[in-house]
XYZ file of C-alpha atoms in Angstrom:
655
model
C -46.993 -25.925 -43.266
C -45.132 -27.031 -40.056
C -43.339 -24.506 -37.767
C -40.979 -25.087 -34.924
C -41.617 -22.808 -31.973
C -39.398 -21.940 -28.995
C -40.486 -22.315 -25.459
C -40.968 -18.539 -25.271
C -43.132 -18.397 -28.465
C -45.072 -21.432 -27.206
C -45.822 -19.960 -23.991
C -47.059 -16.718 -25.651
C -49.217 -18.578 -27.960
C -51.007 -20.774 -25.576
C -51.039 -17.972 -22.845
C -49.018 -19.787 -20.039
C -45.676 -18.910 -18.255
C -42.192 -19.774 -19.691
C -41.271 -22.206 -16.926
C -44.641 -24.101 -17.279
C -44.127 -24.321 -20.934
C -40.711 -25.352 -20.366
C -42.013 -28.421 -18.243
C -44.706 -29.360 -20.626
C -42.045 -29.653 -23.565
C -39.759 -31.534 -21.419
C -42.682 -34.038 -20.660
C -43.596 -33.833 -24.272
C -47.312 -33.562 -23.293
C -49.772 -30.726 -22.628
C -53.361 -30.828 -21.770
C -53.567 -34.508 -22.541
C -52.143 -33.945 -26.120
C -48.901 -35.470 -27.039
C -46.340 -32.799 -28.636
C -43.499 -33.386 -31.053
C -40.536 -31.836 -29.235
C -36.915 -31.640 -30.337
C -33.740 -30.474 -28.672
C -31.458 -27.902 -30.226
C -28.177 -26.412 -29.181
C -28.483 -22.749 -28.534
C -25.782 -20.134 -27.964
C -27.205 -19.132 -24.437
C -29.084 -20.689 -21.425
C -28.404 -23.265 -19.028
C -27.846 -27.041 -19.492
C -25.079 -26.375 -21.821
C -27.357 -24.247 -24.232
C -29.934 -26.971 -25.015
C -33.341 -25.750 -25.636
C -36.734 -27.274 -26.436
C -38.758 -26.692 -29.546
C -42.336 -27.906 -30.310
C -43.740 -28.587 -33.845
C -46.853 -26.358 -34.605
C -48.666 -29.210 -36.277
C -48.594 -31.474 -33.112
C -50.492 -28.645 -31.077
C -54.277 -28.640 -30.788
C -56.376 -27.546 -33.807
C -57.426 -24.339 -31.667
C -53.779 -23.054 -31.140
C -52.939 -24.059 -34.696
C -55.554 -21.751 -35.964
C -54.726 -19.119 -33.462
C -51.193 -19.267 -34.773
C -52.297 -19.115 -38.398
C -54.536 -16.012 -37.704
C -51.918 -14.127 -35.812
C -49.290 -14.650 -38.543
C -51.841 -13.392 -41.113
C -52.533 -10.345 -39.194
C -48.896 -9.580 -38.586
C -48.150 -9.975 -42.305
C -51.015 -7.300 -43.252
C -49.556 -4.897 -40.769
C -45.898 -5.563 -41.380
C -45.059 -6.840 -37.714
C -43.454 -10.033 -36.494
C -45.396 -11.840 -33.857
C -42.165 -13.461 -32.744
C -40.859 -11.676 -29.630
C -44.344 -10.090 -28.761
C -45.347 -9.893 -25.060
C -47.713 -12.313 -24.083
C -50.362 -9.532 -23.346
C -50.211 -8.392 -26.991
C -50.570 -11.820 -28.373
C -53.518 -12.482 -26.009
C -55.173 -9.367 -27.153
C -54.571 -10.156 -30.911
C -56.366 -13.504 -30.357
C -59.128 -12.077 -28.255
C -59.966 -9.463 -30.761
C -59.525 -11.700 -33.709
C -63.474 -12.140 -34.459
C -63.761 -8.226 -34.765
C -60.482 -7.335 -36.523
C -61.504 -9.587 -39.366
C -64.059 -7.083 -40.476
C -63.453 -3.670 -41.911
C -62.940 -0.528 -39.714
C -66.449 1.189 -38.778
C -68.392 -1.610 -40.249
C -71.608 -3.042 -38.594
C -69.960 -6.436 -38.445
C -67.222 -5.291 -36.298
C -69.341 -3.370 -34.149
C -71.475 -6.359 -33.350
C -68.575 -8.654 -32.904
C -67.228 -6.135 -30.266
C -70.681 -5.934 -28.600
C -70.621 -9.824 -28.346
C -67.205 -9.745 -26.544
C -68.215 -6.765 -24.358
C -68.969 -7.569 -20.624
C -68.449 -11.384 -21.191
C -66.223 -12.799 -18.549
C -62.748 -14.299 -19.655
C -59.369 -15.058 -18.673
C -56.452 -12.786 -19.550
C -52.883 -13.750 -20.407
C -52.258 -13.937 -16.603
C -55.025 -16.352 -16.169
C -57.060 -13.647 -14.056
C -60.921 -13.587 -14.689
C -61.735 -10.362 -16.369
C -64.528 -8.493 -18.391
C -64.051 -5.407 -20.655
C -66.512 -2.730 -21.711
C -67.342 -2.009 -25.154
C -65.335 1.322 -25.170
C -62.325 -0.504 -23.829
C -62.547 -3.143 -26.726
C -63.115 -0.358 -29.297
C -60.060 1.501 -27.988
C -57.731 -1.519 -28.238
C -59.049 -2.292 -31.684
C -58.459 1.348 -32.767
C -54.888 1.037 -31.547
C -54.312 -2.177 -33.812
C -55.892 -0.382 -36.711
C -53.287 2.607 -36.132
C -50.376 -0.045 -36.360
C -50.012 0.380 -32.614
C -49.074 -2.160 -29.935
C -52.301 -3.612 -28.611
C -52.813 -3.789 -24.754
C -51.440 -1.459 -21.972
C -49.143 1.157 -23.034
C -47.120 4.000 -21.339
C -47.796 7.804 -21.722
C -46.970 9.434 -24.847
C -44.798 12.043 -23.007
C -43.101 9.398 -20.853
C -39.453 10.487 -19.956
C -40.366 14.166 -20.723
C -40.289 16.392 -17.675
C -43.829 17.794 -16.926
C -43.165 19.848 -13.771
C -40.405 22.555 -13.483
C -40.369 23.032 -9.586
C -43.542 21.870 -8.373
C -47.073 21.904 -9.634
C -48.187 24.594 -7.096
C -45.378 27.015 -8.173
C -45.631 26.323 -11.792
C -49.318 27.058 -11.724
C -48.767 30.151 -9.505
C -46.068 32.232 -11.208
C -46.736 33.943 -14.606
C -43.225 33.565 -16.165
C -42.655 31.887 -19.449
C -40.957 28.538 -19.847
C -37.445 29.822 -20.451
C -37.610 31.912 -17.047
C -39.047 29.202 -15.090
C -36.188 26.876 -16.494
C -33.626 29.429 -15.404
C -35.010 29.741 -11.919
C -35.305 25.812 -11.585
C -31.436 25.575 -12.665
C -30.474 28.210 -10.208
C -32.399 26.492 -7.468
C -30.744 22.960 -8.369
C -27.280 24.637 -8.110
C -28.085 26.181 -4.814
C -29.220 22.726 -3.452
C -26.098 21.147 -4.786
C -23.799 23.581 -3.266
C -25.607 23.244 0.165
C -25.329 19.648 0.108
C -21.665 19.819 -0.996
C -20.888 22.112 1.958
C -22.316 19.569 4.444
C -25.757 21.080 5.246
C -28.274 18.714 6.521
C -31.452 17.589 4.985
C -33.973 19.729 6.948
C -31.751 22.778 6.724
C -31.253 22.219 2.914
C -34.947 22.262 2.471
C -35.448 25.506 4.307
C -32.646 27.229 2.688
C -33.757 26.042 -0.891
C -37.272 27.553 -0.061
C -35.909 30.861 1.022
C -33.804 30.895 -2.144
C -36.946 30.188 -4.312
C -38.881 32.807 -2.718
C -36.072 35.365 -3.248
C -35.658 34.213 -6.897
C -39.423 34.551 -7.581
C -39.567 37.912 -6.095
C -36.413 39.051 -7.990
C -37.877 38.237 -11.203
C -40.866 40.778 -10.464
C -43.578 38.362 -9.004
C -45.116 39.454 -5.834
C -48.555 37.974 -4.945
C -50.903 39.826 -2.581
C -50.977 36.979 -0.121
C -47.413 36.246 1.212
C -48.753 32.920 2.638
C -49.650 31.926 -0.861
C -46.080 32.428 -2.056
C -44.483 30.441 0.878
C -46.993 27.533 0.121
C -46.112 27.664 -3.555
C -42.412 27.852 -2.779
C -42.429 24.727 -0.774
C -39.600 22.507 -1.966
C -40.579 18.872 -3.127
C -38.538 16.365 -1.347
C -37.571 14.610 -4.639
C -35.933 17.736 -5.677
C -33.363 17.388 -2.764
C -33.142 13.686 -2.962
C -31.883 13.702 -6.666
C -28.798 15.877 -5.545
C -27.879 13.867 -2.304
C -24.808 12.464 -4.132
C -23.098 15.792 -3.756
C -22.550 14.964 -0.104
C -19.843 12.810 -1.299
C -17.764 15.837 -1.875
C -18.174 17.110 1.717
C -17.384 13.523 2.727
C -14.071 13.710 0.647
C -13.052 16.956 2.257
C -13.921 16.610 5.741
C -14.264 12.912 6.545
C -11.755 11.144 4.479
C -11.930 8.038 6.467
C -15.735 7.557 5.755
C -14.950 8.364 1.908
C -12.326 5.858 1.981
C -14.575 3.221 3.181
C -16.962 3.865 0.453
C -14.465 4.189 -2.688
C -14.326 1.530 -5.324
C -11.995 -1.364 -4.709
C -10.814 -4.533 -6.543
C -11.262 -7.997 -5.695
C -8.373 -10.513 -5.155
C -8.221 -14.204 -5.346
C -5.849 -16.923 -3.753
C -6.742 -19.340 -6.454
C -3.077 -19.448 -7.865
C -1.136 -18.667 -4.958
C 1.474 -20.690 -3.061
C 1.908 -20.937 0.767
C 4.243 -18.167 1.817
C 3.954 -16.251 -1.391
C 2.676 -13.225 0.384
C 2.761 -12.776 4.185
C 0.765 -9.816 5.840
C 1.981 -8.340 9.183
C 0.361 -6.168 11.823
C 0.137 -5.490 15.450
C -3.202 -5.697 17.176
C -4.056 -4.629 20.964
C -5.898 -7.633 22.573
C -9.179 -6.326 24.181
C -8.565 -8.236 27.403
C -7.721 -6.907 30.616
C -4.470 -8.404 32.306
C -3.045 -7.603 35.673
C 0.554 -6.195 36.158
C 2.818 -6.962 39.046
C 2.031 -3.591 40.545
C -1.727 -4.263 40.611
C -2.585 -2.065 37.533
C -4.345 -3.344 34.615
C -3.342 -3.279 30.755
C -3.883 -5.068 27.487
C -1.289 -7.110 25.747
C -0.158 -6.562 22.095
C -0.534 -9.298 19.396
C 1.947 -9.356 16.696
C 0.482 -11.444 13.861
C 1.597 -12.642 10.377
C -1.041 -13.998 7.998
C -0.146 -16.344 5.335
C -2.512 -14.969 2.426
C -2.737 -18.103 0.357
C -3.677 -20.546 3.143
C -5.184 -17.866 5.619
C -2.889 -19.492 8.350
C -2.134 -17.142 11.133
C 1.192 -16.941 13.336
C 1.129 -14.883 16.388
C 3.387 -13.731 19.154
C 2.248 -11.720 22.360
C 4.061 -8.631 24.099
C 2.955 -7.217 27.254
C 4.576 -4.165 28.960
C 4.841 -3.869 32.730
C 5.120 -0.203 32.479
C 4.252 2.224 29.510
C 5.987 1.247 26.194
C 5.116 0.236 22.634
C 6.061 -2.525 20.304
C 9.688 -2.176 19.020
C 11.199 -3.508 15.955
C 13.145 -6.129 17.941
C 9.660 -7.562 19.249
C 8.474 -7.889 15.772
C 11.587 -9.325 14.433
C 11.622 -12.156 17.159
C 7.941 -13.160 16.181
C 8.880 -12.857 12.344
C 11.963 -15.117 12.848
C 9.958 -17.682 14.836
C 7.535 -17.736 12.085
C 10.173 -18.269 9.531
C 11.882 -21.035 11.468
C 8.585 -22.823 11.488
C 6.939 -21.873 8.125
C 9.849 -20.868 5.881
C 10.925 -17.787 4.297
C 8.171 -15.652 2.435
C 8.561 -14.498 -1.008
C 6.749 -11.138 -0.151
C 6.093 -9.180 2.975
C 3.201 -6.816 3.104
C 3.139 -4.409 6.185
C 2.138 -0.995 7.177
C 4.197 2.033 7.513
C 4.397 1.768 11.341
C 7.847 2.366 12.897
C 7.720 -1.163 14.452
C 8.065 -2.585 10.879
C 11.174 -0.331 9.965
C 13.234 -3.687 10.104
C 11.272 -4.806 6.831
C 13.580 -2.465 4.762
C 16.451 -4.820 5.537
C 14.758 -7.938 4.073
C 15.015 -7.131 0.286
C 18.610 -8.091 0.570
C 18.262 -10.702 3.242
C 18.847 -13.696 0.813
C 21.770 -12.029 -0.680
C 23.956 -12.267 2.370
C 26.407 -15.133 2.738
C 25.495 -16.550 6.144
C 26.734 -19.482 7.690
C 24.494 -22.410 7.472
C 22.207 -21.299 4.768
C 22.741 -23.008 1.516
C 19.092 -22.583 0.003
C 18.147 -21.440 -3.296
C 18.718 -17.783 -4.412
C 15.583 -16.005 -3.215
C 14.929 -12.358 -2.451
C 12.100 -11.019 -0.322
C 10.052 -8.181 -1.674
C 8.708 -5.845 0.939
C 5.350 -4.092 0.101
C 4.112 -1.017 2.264
C 0.441 -0.482 2.666
C -1.046 2.878 2.084
C -1.596 4.983 5.272
C -5.090 4.513 6.765
C -5.859 1.713 4.282
C -6.800 -1.151 6.692
C -9.379 -2.539 4.486
C -6.643 -3.578 1.903
C -5.179 -5.922 4.459
C -7.094 -9.086 5.204
C -5.405 -9.406 8.474
C -7.385 -6.449 9.817
C -10.476 -8.354 9.179
C -9.350 -11.448 10.849
C -8.272 -9.574 13.802
C -11.922 -8.435 14.082
C -13.198 -11.946 13.708
C -10.859 -13.293 16.384
C -12.115 -10.546 18.829
C -15.713 -11.370 18.159
C -15.693 -15.036 17.646
C -13.027 -16.164 19.930
C -11.520 -13.593 22.450
C -14.936 -12.237 23.485
C -15.554 -15.700 25.247
C -12.774 -15.141 27.590
C -13.037 -13.563 30.930
C -11.838 -9.897 31.115
C -12.740 -9.028 27.519
C -13.615 -5.350 27.492
C -14.587 -4.716 23.885
C -12.850 -2.753 21.237
C -14.251 0.829 22.554
C -11.790 1.773 25.226
C -14.244 4.909 26.182
C -17.139 2.455 26.613
C -15.724 -0.666 28.141
C -17.775 -3.764 28.955
C -19.120 -3.809 32.469
C -19.932 -6.656 34.628
C -22.334 -4.502 36.619
C -23.467 -0.908 36.131
C -20.418 1.121 37.164
C -18.062 -1.811 37.284
C -15.637 -2.885 34.637
C -15.027 -6.650 34.005
C -12.519 -8.379 36.018
C -9.222 -8.994 34.540
C -8.332 -12.309 33.047
C -5.160 -12.510 35.100
C -1.409 -12.380 34.580
C -0.021 -12.373 31.149
C 1.544 -15.642 31.835
C -2.121 -17.090 32.222
C -3.592 -15.615 28.910
C -0.679 -16.599 26.572
C -2.066 -20.422 26.359
C -5.493 -19.036 25.906
C -4.684 -16.737 22.986
C -2.621 -19.446 21.488
C -5.412 -21.933 21.773
C -7.867 -19.584 20.128
C -5.530 -19.039 17.163
C -4.941 -22.716 16.895
C -8.720 -23.399 16.753
C -9.078 -20.773 14.041
C -6.359 -22.446 11.917
C -8.277 -25.670 12.123
C -11.762 -24.452 11.670
C -13.348 -24.838 8.173
C -14.307 -21.574 6.615
C -17.525 -20.930 4.657
C -18.278 -22.181 1.125
C -18.067 -18.814 -0.282
C -15.019 -17.771 1.305
C -11.434 -17.771 -0.347
C -10.694 -21.283 1.026
C -14.120 -22.834 -0.437
C -15.122 -24.514 2.789
C -11.597 -25.537 3.946
C -9.691 -24.700 7.018
C -6.433 -22.886 6.777
C -4.444 -25.973 7.921
C -6.435 -28.339 5.383
C -5.569 -25.830 2.634
C -1.861 -25.936 3.665
C -1.876 -29.801 3.695
C -3.364 -29.630 0.111
C -0.377 -27.628 -0.959
C 1.915 -29.971 0.705
C 0.366 -32.915 -1.142
C 0.948 -31.061 -4.332
C 4.725 -30.907 -3.738
C 5.058 -27.403 -2.180
C 8.282 -27.151 0.122
C 9.452 -24.259 2.436
C 12.717 -22.249 2.157
C 14.413 -22.684 5.415
C 16.220 -20.005 7.527
C 17.162 -19.917 11.252
C 16.413 -17.199 13.732
C 20.059 -16.214 13.946
C 20.129 -15.669 10.157
C 17.088 -13.342 10.300
C 18.631 -11.343 13.096
C 21.845 -11.097 10.897
C 19.702 -9.869 8.003
C 18.371 -7.035 10.013
C 21.834 -5.285 10.221
C 23.753 -2.431 8.540
C 27.163 -2.772 7.043
C 29.749 -0.409 8.670
C 33.393 0.101 8.029
C 35.780 -0.093 11.095
C 39.597 0.448 11.560
C 41.482 -2.666 12.838
C 43.754 -1.662 15.671
C 46.022 -4.321 17.226
C 43.673 -7.197 16.013
C 40.495 -5.702 17.323
C 37.619 -3.185 16.421
C 35.500 -0.887 18.269
C 31.595 -1.167 17.958
C 29.126 0.378 20.397
C 31.757 1.416 22.912
C 33.236 -2.257 23.189
C 36.133 -3.896 21.761
C 35.587 -7.011 19.432
C 38.059 -9.620 18.294
C 38.456 -13.091 16.998
C 41.333 -15.288 15.504
C 40.475 -14.315 12.128
C 40.637 -10.551 12.956
C 44.048 -10.893 14.908
C 45.546 -12.499 11.591
C 43.715 -9.814 9.333
C 46.369 -7.872 7.590
C 44.271 -4.978 6.174
C 43.674 -1.723 8.048
C 39.833 -1.470 7.211
C 37.165 -4.244 7.689
C 33.405 -4.097 7.276
C 31.238 -5.274 9.990
C 27.401 -6.187 10.122
C 25.986 -4.391 13.090
C 22.400 -5.349 14.073
C 19.883 -2.229 13.734
C 17.719 -3.300 16.570
C 19.380 -5.919 18.806
C 22.169 -5.832 21.131
C 24.708 -8.023 19.456
C 26.482 -11.021 21.046
C 28.524 -11.569 18.005
C 29.510 -9.640 14.835
C 29.869 -10.969 11.185
C 32.967 -9.552 9.829
C 33.276 -9.006 5.977
C 36.218 -7.928 3.690
C 35.976 -5.449 1.027
C 34.461 -7.901 -1.552
C 31.707 -8.866 0.925
C 33.157 -12.260 1.687
C 33.161 -13.463 5.235
C 36.181 -13.058 7.505
C 34.842 -14.374 10.631
C 32.659 -13.940 13.692
C 33.970 -11.486 16.270
C 32.920 -11.685 20.003
C 33.643 -9.081 22.743
C 37.390 -8.761 23.841
C 37.980 -10.040 27.304
C 39.879 -7.716 29.824
C 42.371 -9.513 32.135
C 43.964 -8.345 35.467
C 47.509 -7.452 35.202
C 48.517 -10.385 37.390
C 46.254 -12.827 35.743
C 48.299 -15.545 33.853
C 45.624 -16.016 31.316
C 46.307 -12.647 30.113
C 49.727 -13.395 29.293
C 48.713 -16.672 27.519
C 46.034 -14.931 25.494
C 48.624 -12.330 24.451
C 51.202 -14.947 23.297
C 48.386 -16.782 21.317
C 47.467 -13.595 19.670
C 51.052 -12.834 18.811
C 51.686 -16.206 17.468
C 48.476 -15.897 15.168
C 49.695 -12.561 13.983
C 53.190 -13.762 13.183
C 51.994 -16.815 11.427
C 49.636 -14.596 9.252
C 52.617 -12.433 8.356
C 54.713 -15.569 7.606
C 51.990 -16.851 5.179
C 51.888 -13.456 3.657
C 55.587 -13.609 3.154
C 55.597 -16.997 1.485
C 52.658 -15.871 -0.767
C 54.838 -13.262 -2.532
C 58.394 -13.725 -4.111
C 61.601 -12.339 -2.593
C 62.963 -9.057 -4.135
C 66.158 -6.990 -3.345
C 64.422 -3.627 -3.496
C 67.740 -1.744 -2.909
C 69.392 -3.296 -5.629
C 66.454 -2.591 -7.905
C 66.581 1.000 -7.177
C 70.304 1.315 -7.495
C 70.003 -0.510 -10.848
C 67.412 1.596 -12.096
C 69.464 4.731 -11.288
C 72.586 3.283 -12.826
C 70.717 2.601 -16.141
C 69.555 6.159 -16.549
C 71.624 7.935 -19.488
C 73.641 11.002 -18.625
C 72.400 14.495 -19.703
C 74.767 16.622 -22.010
C 74.130 20.382 -21.672
C 74.039 22.935 -24.664
C 76.870 25.425 -25.526
C 76.816 28.374 -22.918
C 75.406 31.752 -24.061
C 77.834 33.612 -21.898
C 80.843 33.412 -19.461
C 81.133 34.719 -15.941
C 84.547 35.622 -14.713
C 86.272 37.320 -11.712
C 89.019 38.859 -13.838
C 88.620 42.656 -13.939
C 89.943 42.546 -17.443
C 87.357 40.257 -18.841
C 84.411 41.949 -16.891
C 82.092 43.960 -19.083
C 80.882 45.804 -16.145
C 81.580 46.359 -12.578
C 79.259 46.594 -9.745
C 80.515 48.388 -6.635
C 78.806 47.244 -3.393
C 78.724 49.821 -0.470
C 81.271 49.040 2.116
C 79.719 48.630 5.611
C 81.485 50.835 8.038
C 83.207 49.372 11.043
C 81.406 49.763 14.489
C 83.919 52.069 15.964
C 84.083 54.597 13.164
C 80.230 54.761 13.434
C 80.396 55.578 16.995
C 82.952 58.194 16.335
C 80.865 59.946 13.626
C 77.912 59.919 16.026
C 79.911 61.659 18.770
C 81.261 64.364 16.411
C 77.802 65.175 15.329
C 76.543 65.604 18.920
C 79.635 67.957 19.639
C 78.881 70.092 16.485
C 75.205 70.338 17.476
C 76.078 71.614 20.981
C 78.645 74.131 19.653
C 75.879 75.667 17.382
C 73.727 76.024 20.245
C 76.287 77.780 22.447
C 77.062 80.242 19.462
C 73.276 81.343 19.262
C 72.921 81.690 22.979
C 76.141 83.793 23.214
C 75.807 85.607 19.797
């Protein structure tokens, strides 16, 4: 009966490797014998899952017989030969002459004796010979329905040593006590490593702990040195707990922990140019000379188009101490937008120099002159603090330093505490002035943008510019925006009072023809957050543009231009009032008010509940008010009282 064998089964049957068997089946010939081979579609494997199978009837008779015997032996022992290892198959074939005879029979013993000490080749093709005892042991394993050939220990996977062989043999404790001491020792080692203790100190402290624990359980040998030798800690015991160092790294060295934490992988496969732009500031490791003779380094402001890996840069150099400001970053960002278009999203860190990014979410919602592109908003994404590895521009800065900037003179390296030296004790000479290094840095960046990246990189062997041209060929187009519009986007809306056709912003007066004709008391102004403005955008209460205000000009009292300008402003204001007059109908307000009063009905009071009269006969009661004395009578009465008091005094004295 024919049987189709897979490549693996064929290799196991004839004792060759799988790849050798695959080549033989592909050539349909093996050891000068033609083979009947067919192709079948499998679920796994290379070449679209195609697999070779050989018909057993086309094999040499020797191997047909071996296959038949192996199948018979397997059926007798309820085992399947399919999937056996090459070693097991070889042993079954090698012991076949002896296994055909009953156990402990003379015929089996004689067959094994014939095989013993006879050179042969095993399943790996190595010349070997086996003793009679080895053959008897393998035959016995087959009789016990066990796998023939090399096998592992029966206690494999089970722990055979508690702490160390020497300690286990020395101490007289039972198994539960040993397990308790071993568990306490393990926890001690974990705590030491979690606390940041070094390898050597951990071994010493663990050994001391084991000695104290052994003595605490009542075992004290006569020889102290024997106890110390037995309590020596195996290095594997500490190595198995080294992962507890991660706790100390997490608590005390979070930067090292963050570098090792799991991260996700990102792809640019479906991204479009300017879909996501990453911004950052990098100190260039090249010494430059200031006008006063001191040396310093420039700052590179970079924006990376994530989809194409193109890099746009701007350089800043401080002649005195200083740092990169928002207005510096805005200028570089505005130049990039003017050349590459407006990004859909901006990914920056939390540095104060990127504070302007908060204004960009509403940048496309502003009605700015000259911009009539599609409605599109910019989403600003702030990176997590101290998360440099999440920004590809950080890795790019490192590549620029090592592959490009390091070739320029004056390069000092990234370690400011250990700068590169031309000679022992002498730092490298500066590159030159800032104006000299700008063309060099821009040339390096241009070279990077046109250099093909690796086959395994995100660009798959293309350069950033080639990737960008590929997107252009597919129809991608940028969204345009001028520098002035970017500056206008980075502004706050503030309310101002209009006084005599002008407003006050930043201690200066601003005006324009539209503001001089403006009839409301309040107006809203777009005030730049970081730049000193030359013009101001004016908006009404509905956010609609009113005009562009410029600084008001002051005139000399005798300057005729002042009188002319005053007359023009008065004319504009009068015309605005006339237009306002014509826009509404004429109404006689006084007549309206009089007419409304006359149209009101008269009010009729109710009957009175009583009558008030001055006639004494009709008055129910009379109220007599005290009469105020005249001034002369009051004086006379006071005089009489004084005289009477004096007379009483005289009578008492004389009396």
